[in-house]
JSON list of C-alpha atoms in Angstrom, two decimals:
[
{"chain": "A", "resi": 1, "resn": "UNK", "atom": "CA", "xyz": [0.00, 0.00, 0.00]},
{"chain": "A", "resi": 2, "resn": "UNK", "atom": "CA", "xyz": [1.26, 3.58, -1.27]},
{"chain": "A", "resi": 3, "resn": "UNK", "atom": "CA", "xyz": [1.08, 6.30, 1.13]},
{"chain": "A", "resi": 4, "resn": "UNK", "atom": "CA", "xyz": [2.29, 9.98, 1.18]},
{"chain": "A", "resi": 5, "resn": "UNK", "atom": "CA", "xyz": [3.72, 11.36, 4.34]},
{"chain": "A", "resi": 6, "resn": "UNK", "atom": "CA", "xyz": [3.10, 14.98, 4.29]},
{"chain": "A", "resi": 7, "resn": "UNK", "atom": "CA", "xyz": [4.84, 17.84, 6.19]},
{"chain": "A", "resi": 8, "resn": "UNK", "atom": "CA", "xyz": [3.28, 21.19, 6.54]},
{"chain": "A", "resi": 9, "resn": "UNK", "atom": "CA", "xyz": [4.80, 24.80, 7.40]},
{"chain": "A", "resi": 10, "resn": "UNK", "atom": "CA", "xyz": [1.30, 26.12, 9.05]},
{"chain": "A", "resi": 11, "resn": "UNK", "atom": "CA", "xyz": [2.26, 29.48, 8.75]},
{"chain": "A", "resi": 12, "resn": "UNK", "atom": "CA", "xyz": [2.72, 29.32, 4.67]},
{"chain": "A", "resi": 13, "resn": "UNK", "atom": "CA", "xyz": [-1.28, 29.06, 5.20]},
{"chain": "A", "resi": 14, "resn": "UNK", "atom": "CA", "xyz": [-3.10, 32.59, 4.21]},
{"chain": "A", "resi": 15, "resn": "UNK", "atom": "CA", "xyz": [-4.19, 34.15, 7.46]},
{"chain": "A", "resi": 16, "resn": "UNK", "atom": "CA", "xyz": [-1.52, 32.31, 9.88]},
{"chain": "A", "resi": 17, "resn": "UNK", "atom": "CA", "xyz": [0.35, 34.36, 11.92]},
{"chain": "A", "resi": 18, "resn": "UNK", "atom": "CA", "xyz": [2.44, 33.27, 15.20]},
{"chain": "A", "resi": 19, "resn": "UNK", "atom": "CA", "xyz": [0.36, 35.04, 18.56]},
{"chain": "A", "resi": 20, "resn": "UNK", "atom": "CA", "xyz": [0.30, 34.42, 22.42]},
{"chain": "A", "resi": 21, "resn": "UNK", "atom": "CA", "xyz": [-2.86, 33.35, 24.26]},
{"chain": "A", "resi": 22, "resn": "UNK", "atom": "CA", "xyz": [-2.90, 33.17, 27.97]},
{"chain": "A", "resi": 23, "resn": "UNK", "atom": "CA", "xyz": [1.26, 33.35, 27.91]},
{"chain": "A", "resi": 24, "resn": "UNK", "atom": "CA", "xyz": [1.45, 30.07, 25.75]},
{"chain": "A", "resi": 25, "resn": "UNK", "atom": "CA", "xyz": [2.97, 30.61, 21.76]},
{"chain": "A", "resi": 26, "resn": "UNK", "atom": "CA", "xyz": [0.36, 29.65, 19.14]},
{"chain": "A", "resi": 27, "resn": "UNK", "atom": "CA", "xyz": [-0.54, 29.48, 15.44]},
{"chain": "A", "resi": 28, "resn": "UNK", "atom": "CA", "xyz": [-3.93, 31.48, 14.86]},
{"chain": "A", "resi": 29, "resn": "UNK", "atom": "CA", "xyz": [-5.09, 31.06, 11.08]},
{"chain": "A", "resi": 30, "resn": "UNK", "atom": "CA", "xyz": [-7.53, 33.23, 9.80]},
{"chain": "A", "resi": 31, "resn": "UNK", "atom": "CA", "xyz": [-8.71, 31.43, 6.68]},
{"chain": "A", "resi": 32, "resn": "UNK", "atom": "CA", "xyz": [-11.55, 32.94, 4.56]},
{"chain": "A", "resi": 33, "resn": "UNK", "atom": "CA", "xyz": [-15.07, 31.33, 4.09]},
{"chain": "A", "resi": 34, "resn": "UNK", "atom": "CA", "xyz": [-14.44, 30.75, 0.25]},
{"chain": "A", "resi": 35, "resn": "UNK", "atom": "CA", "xyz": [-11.43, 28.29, 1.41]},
{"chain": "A", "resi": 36, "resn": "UNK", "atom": "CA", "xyz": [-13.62, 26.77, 4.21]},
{"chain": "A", "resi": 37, "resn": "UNK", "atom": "CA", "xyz": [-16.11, 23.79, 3.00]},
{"chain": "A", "resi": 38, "resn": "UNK", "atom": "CA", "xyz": [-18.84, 23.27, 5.74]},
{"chain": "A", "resi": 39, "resn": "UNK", "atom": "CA", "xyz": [-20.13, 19.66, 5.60]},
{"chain": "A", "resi": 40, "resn": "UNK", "atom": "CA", "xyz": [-23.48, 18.52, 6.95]},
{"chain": "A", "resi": 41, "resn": "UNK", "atom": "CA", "xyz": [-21.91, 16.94, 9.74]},
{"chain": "A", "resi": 42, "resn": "UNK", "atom": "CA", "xyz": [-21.24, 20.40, 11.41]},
{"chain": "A", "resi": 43, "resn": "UNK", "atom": "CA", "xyz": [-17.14, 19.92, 10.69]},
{"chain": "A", "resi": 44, "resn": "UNK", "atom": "CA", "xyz": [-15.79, 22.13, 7.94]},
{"chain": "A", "resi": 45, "resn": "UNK", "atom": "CA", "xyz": [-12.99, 21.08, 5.77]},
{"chain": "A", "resi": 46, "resn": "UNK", "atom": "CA", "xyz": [-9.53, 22.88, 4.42]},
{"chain": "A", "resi": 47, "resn": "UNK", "atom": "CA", "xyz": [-9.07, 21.43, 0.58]},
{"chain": "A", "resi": 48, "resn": "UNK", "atom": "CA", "xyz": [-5.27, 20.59, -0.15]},
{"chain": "A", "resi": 49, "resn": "UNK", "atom": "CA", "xyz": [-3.46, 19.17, -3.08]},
{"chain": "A", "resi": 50, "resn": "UNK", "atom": "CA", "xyz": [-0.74, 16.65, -2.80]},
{"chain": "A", "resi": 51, "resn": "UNK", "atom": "CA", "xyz": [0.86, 17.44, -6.53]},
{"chain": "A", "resi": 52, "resn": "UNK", "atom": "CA", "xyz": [3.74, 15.29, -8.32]},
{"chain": "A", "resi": 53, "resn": "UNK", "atom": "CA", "xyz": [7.08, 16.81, -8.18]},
{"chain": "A", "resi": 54, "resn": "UNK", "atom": "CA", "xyz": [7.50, 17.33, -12.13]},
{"chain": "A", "resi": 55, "resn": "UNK", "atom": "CA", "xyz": [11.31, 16.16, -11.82]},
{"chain": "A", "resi": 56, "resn": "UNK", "atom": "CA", "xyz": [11.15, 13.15, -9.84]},
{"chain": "A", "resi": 57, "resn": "UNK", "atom": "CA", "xyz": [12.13, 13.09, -5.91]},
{"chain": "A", "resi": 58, "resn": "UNK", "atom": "CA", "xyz": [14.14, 15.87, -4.87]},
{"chain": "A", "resi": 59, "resn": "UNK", "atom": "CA", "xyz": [17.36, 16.33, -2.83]},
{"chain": "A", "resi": 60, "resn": "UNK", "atom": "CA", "xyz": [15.32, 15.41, 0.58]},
{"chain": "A", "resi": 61, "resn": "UNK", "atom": "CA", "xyz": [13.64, 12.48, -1.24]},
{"chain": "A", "resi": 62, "resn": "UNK", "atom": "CA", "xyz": [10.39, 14.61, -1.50]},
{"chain": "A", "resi": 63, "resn": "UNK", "atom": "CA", "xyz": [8.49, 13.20, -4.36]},
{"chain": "A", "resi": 64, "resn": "UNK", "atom": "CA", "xyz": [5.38, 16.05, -4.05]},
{"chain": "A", "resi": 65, "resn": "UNK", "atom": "CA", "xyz": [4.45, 19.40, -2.84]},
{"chain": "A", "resi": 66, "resn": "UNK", "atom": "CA", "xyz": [1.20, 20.51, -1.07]},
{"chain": "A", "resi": 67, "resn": "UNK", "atom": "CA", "xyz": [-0.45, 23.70, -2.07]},
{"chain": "A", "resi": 68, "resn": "UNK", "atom": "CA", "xyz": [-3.86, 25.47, -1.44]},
{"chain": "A", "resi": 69, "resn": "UNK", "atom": "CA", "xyz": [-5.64, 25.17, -4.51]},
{"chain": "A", "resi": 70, "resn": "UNK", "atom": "CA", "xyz": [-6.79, 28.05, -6.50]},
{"chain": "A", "resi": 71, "resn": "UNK", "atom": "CA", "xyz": [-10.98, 29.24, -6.22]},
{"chain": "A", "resi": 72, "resn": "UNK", "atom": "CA", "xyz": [-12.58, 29.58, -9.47]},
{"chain": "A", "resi": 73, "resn": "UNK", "atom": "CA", "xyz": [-12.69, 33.28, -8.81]},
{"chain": "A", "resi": 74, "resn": "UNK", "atom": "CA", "xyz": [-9.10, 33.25, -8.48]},
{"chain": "A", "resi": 75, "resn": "UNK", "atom": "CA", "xyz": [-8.30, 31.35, -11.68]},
{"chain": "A", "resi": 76, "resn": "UNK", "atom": "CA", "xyz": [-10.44, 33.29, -13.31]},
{"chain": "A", "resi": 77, "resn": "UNK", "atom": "CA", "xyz": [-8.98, 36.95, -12.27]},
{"chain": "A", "resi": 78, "resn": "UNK", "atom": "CA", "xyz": [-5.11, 35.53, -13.00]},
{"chain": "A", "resi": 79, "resn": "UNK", "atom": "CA", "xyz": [-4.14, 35.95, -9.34]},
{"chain": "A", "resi": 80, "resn": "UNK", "atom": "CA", "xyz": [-1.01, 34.84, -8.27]},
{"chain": "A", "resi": 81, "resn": "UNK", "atom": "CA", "xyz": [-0.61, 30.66, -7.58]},
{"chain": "A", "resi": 82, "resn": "UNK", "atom": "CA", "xyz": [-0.50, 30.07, -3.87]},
{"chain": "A", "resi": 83, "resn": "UNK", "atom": "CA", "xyz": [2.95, 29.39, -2.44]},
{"chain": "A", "resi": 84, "resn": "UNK", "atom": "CA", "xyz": [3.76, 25.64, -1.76]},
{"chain": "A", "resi": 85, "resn": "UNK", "atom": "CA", "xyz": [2.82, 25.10, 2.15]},
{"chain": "A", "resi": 86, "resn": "UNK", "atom": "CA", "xyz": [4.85, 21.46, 2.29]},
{"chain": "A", "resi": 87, "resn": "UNK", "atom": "CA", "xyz": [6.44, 18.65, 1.13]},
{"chain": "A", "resi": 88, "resn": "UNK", "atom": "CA", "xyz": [5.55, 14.85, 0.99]},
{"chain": "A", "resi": 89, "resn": "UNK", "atom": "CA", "xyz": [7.39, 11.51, 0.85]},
{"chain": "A", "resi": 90, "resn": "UNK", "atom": "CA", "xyz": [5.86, 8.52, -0.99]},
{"chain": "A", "resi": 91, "resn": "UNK", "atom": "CA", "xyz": [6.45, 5.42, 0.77]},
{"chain": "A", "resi": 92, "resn": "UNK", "atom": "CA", "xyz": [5.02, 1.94, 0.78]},
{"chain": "A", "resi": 93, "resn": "UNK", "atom": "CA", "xyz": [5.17, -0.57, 4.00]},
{"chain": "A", "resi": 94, "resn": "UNK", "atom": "CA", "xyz": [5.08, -3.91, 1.92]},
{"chain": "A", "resi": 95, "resn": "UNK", "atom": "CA", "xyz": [8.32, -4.57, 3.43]},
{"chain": "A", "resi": 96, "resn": "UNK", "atom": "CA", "xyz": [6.52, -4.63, 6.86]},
{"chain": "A", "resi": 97, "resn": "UNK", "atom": "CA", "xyz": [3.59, -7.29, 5.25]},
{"chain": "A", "resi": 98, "resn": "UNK", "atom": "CA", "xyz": [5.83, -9.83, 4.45]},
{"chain": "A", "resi": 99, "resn": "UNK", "atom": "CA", "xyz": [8.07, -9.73, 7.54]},
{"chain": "A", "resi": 100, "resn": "UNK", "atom": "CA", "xyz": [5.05, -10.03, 9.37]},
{"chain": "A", "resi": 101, "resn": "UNK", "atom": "CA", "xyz": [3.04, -12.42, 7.56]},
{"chain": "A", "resi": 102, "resn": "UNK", "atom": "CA", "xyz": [3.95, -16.53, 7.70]},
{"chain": "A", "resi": 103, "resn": "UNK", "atom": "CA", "xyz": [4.78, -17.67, 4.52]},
{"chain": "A", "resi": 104, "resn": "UNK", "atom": "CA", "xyz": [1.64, -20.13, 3.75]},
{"chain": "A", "resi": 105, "resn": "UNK", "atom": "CA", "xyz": [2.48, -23.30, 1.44]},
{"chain": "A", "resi": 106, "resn": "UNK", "atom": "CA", "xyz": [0.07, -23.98, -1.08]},
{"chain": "A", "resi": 107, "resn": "UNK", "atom": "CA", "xyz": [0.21, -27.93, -1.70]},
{"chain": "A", "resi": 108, "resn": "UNK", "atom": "CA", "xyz": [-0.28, -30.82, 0.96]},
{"chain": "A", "resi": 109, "resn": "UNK", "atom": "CA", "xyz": [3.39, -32.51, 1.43]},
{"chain": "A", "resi": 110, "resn": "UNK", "atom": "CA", "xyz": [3.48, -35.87, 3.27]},
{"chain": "A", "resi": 111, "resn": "UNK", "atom": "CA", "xyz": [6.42, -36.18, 5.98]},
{"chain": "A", "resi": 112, "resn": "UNK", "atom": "CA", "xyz": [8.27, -39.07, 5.73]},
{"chain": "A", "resi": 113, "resn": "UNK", "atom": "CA", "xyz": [7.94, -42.17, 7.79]},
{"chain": "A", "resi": 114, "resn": "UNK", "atom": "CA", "xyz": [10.18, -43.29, 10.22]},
{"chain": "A", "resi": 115, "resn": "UNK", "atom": "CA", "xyz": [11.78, -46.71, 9.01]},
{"chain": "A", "resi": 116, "resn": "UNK", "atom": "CA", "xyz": [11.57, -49.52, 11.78]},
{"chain": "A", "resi": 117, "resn": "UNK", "atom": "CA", "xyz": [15.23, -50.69, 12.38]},
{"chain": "A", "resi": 118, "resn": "UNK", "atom": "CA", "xyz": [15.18, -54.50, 13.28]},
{"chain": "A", "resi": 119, "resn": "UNK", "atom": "CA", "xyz": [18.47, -55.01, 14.76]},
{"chain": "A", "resi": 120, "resn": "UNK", "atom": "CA", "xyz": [20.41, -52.16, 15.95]},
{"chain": "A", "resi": 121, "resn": "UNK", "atom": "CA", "xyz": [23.49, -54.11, 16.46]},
{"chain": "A", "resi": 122, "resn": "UNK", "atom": "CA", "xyz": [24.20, -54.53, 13.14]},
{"chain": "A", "resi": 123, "resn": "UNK", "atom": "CA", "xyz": [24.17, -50.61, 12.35]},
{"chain": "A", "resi": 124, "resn": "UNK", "atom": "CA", "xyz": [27.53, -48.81, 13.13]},
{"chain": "A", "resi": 125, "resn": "UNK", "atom": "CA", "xyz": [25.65, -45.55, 14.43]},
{"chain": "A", "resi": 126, "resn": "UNK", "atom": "CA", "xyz": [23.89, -44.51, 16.64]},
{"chain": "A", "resi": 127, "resn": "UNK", "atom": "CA", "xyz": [20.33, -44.33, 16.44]},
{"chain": "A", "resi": 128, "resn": "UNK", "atom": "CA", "xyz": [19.70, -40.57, 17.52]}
]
C-alpha cells in the first residue's frame, strides 16, 4: 500500500500568523469562508493538493508538494498561484507485510515415515 507522508509549514497558510494566548505561543489562522467547506456533519474542511514533483524526488527524497488550490474566482482573475505550504514523501510498508506475515504453502506434502530398524546391532551408528 502507497502512502504519502506529508509535512506542513502552518504558517505558509493565508491568514496564519504566530500570537500568544494566555502566555502560551500559538498558530492562529484566519482562513476565509471561500477556502472553508462546511459539511453537513457540522465539521468544515480545508481542501489541499498533494501534486507530483515534475522532476522526480528531490534532494530530501520529496516526491510532491502541497499547495492550497486556487478558487474559481481566483483562476479566473489571474491571481497569483498560492505558495507551496509542504512537502511529501511517498512510501510503501510492503516490506513490513511480508516480515510479518507466515509464509503459507500452497500444496499438501506428506512427511516421511520413520523406518523400523530390526536389529540395531548390526548398524555402526547410533540411532539418535
Amino acid at each position: 500500500m502507497k502512502k504519502l507522508n506529508i509535512s506542513i509549514n502552518l504558517l505558509q497558510l493565508q491568514g496564519a500568523c504566530k500570537a500568544t494566548i494566555k502566555g502560551e505561543d500559538c498558530i492562529v489562522i484566519r482562513i476565509a469562508k471561500s477556502r472553508v467547506k462546511p459539511h453537513q456533519n457540522g465539521k468544515a474542511y480545508l481542501n489541499l493538493e498533494a501534486v507530483s514533483n515534475k522532476n522526480g524526488a528531490d534532494d530530501y527524497g520529496n516526491t510532491h508538494f502541497v499547495v492550497e488550490p486556487q478558487t474559481k474566482d481566483e483562476r479566473e482573475s489571474g491571481a497569483d498561484k498560492l505558495p507551496i505550504i509542504g512537502n511529501g514523501k511517498e512510501w510503501t510498508n510492503e516490506w513490513q507485510q511480508t516480515q510479518t506475515q507466515p509464509a503459507r504453502t500452497t500444496r499438501n506434502i506428506p512427511r516421511a515415515q520413520p523406518q523400523a530398524q530390526e536389529n540395531l546391532d548390526d548398524q555402526d551408528s547410533i540411532p539418535f
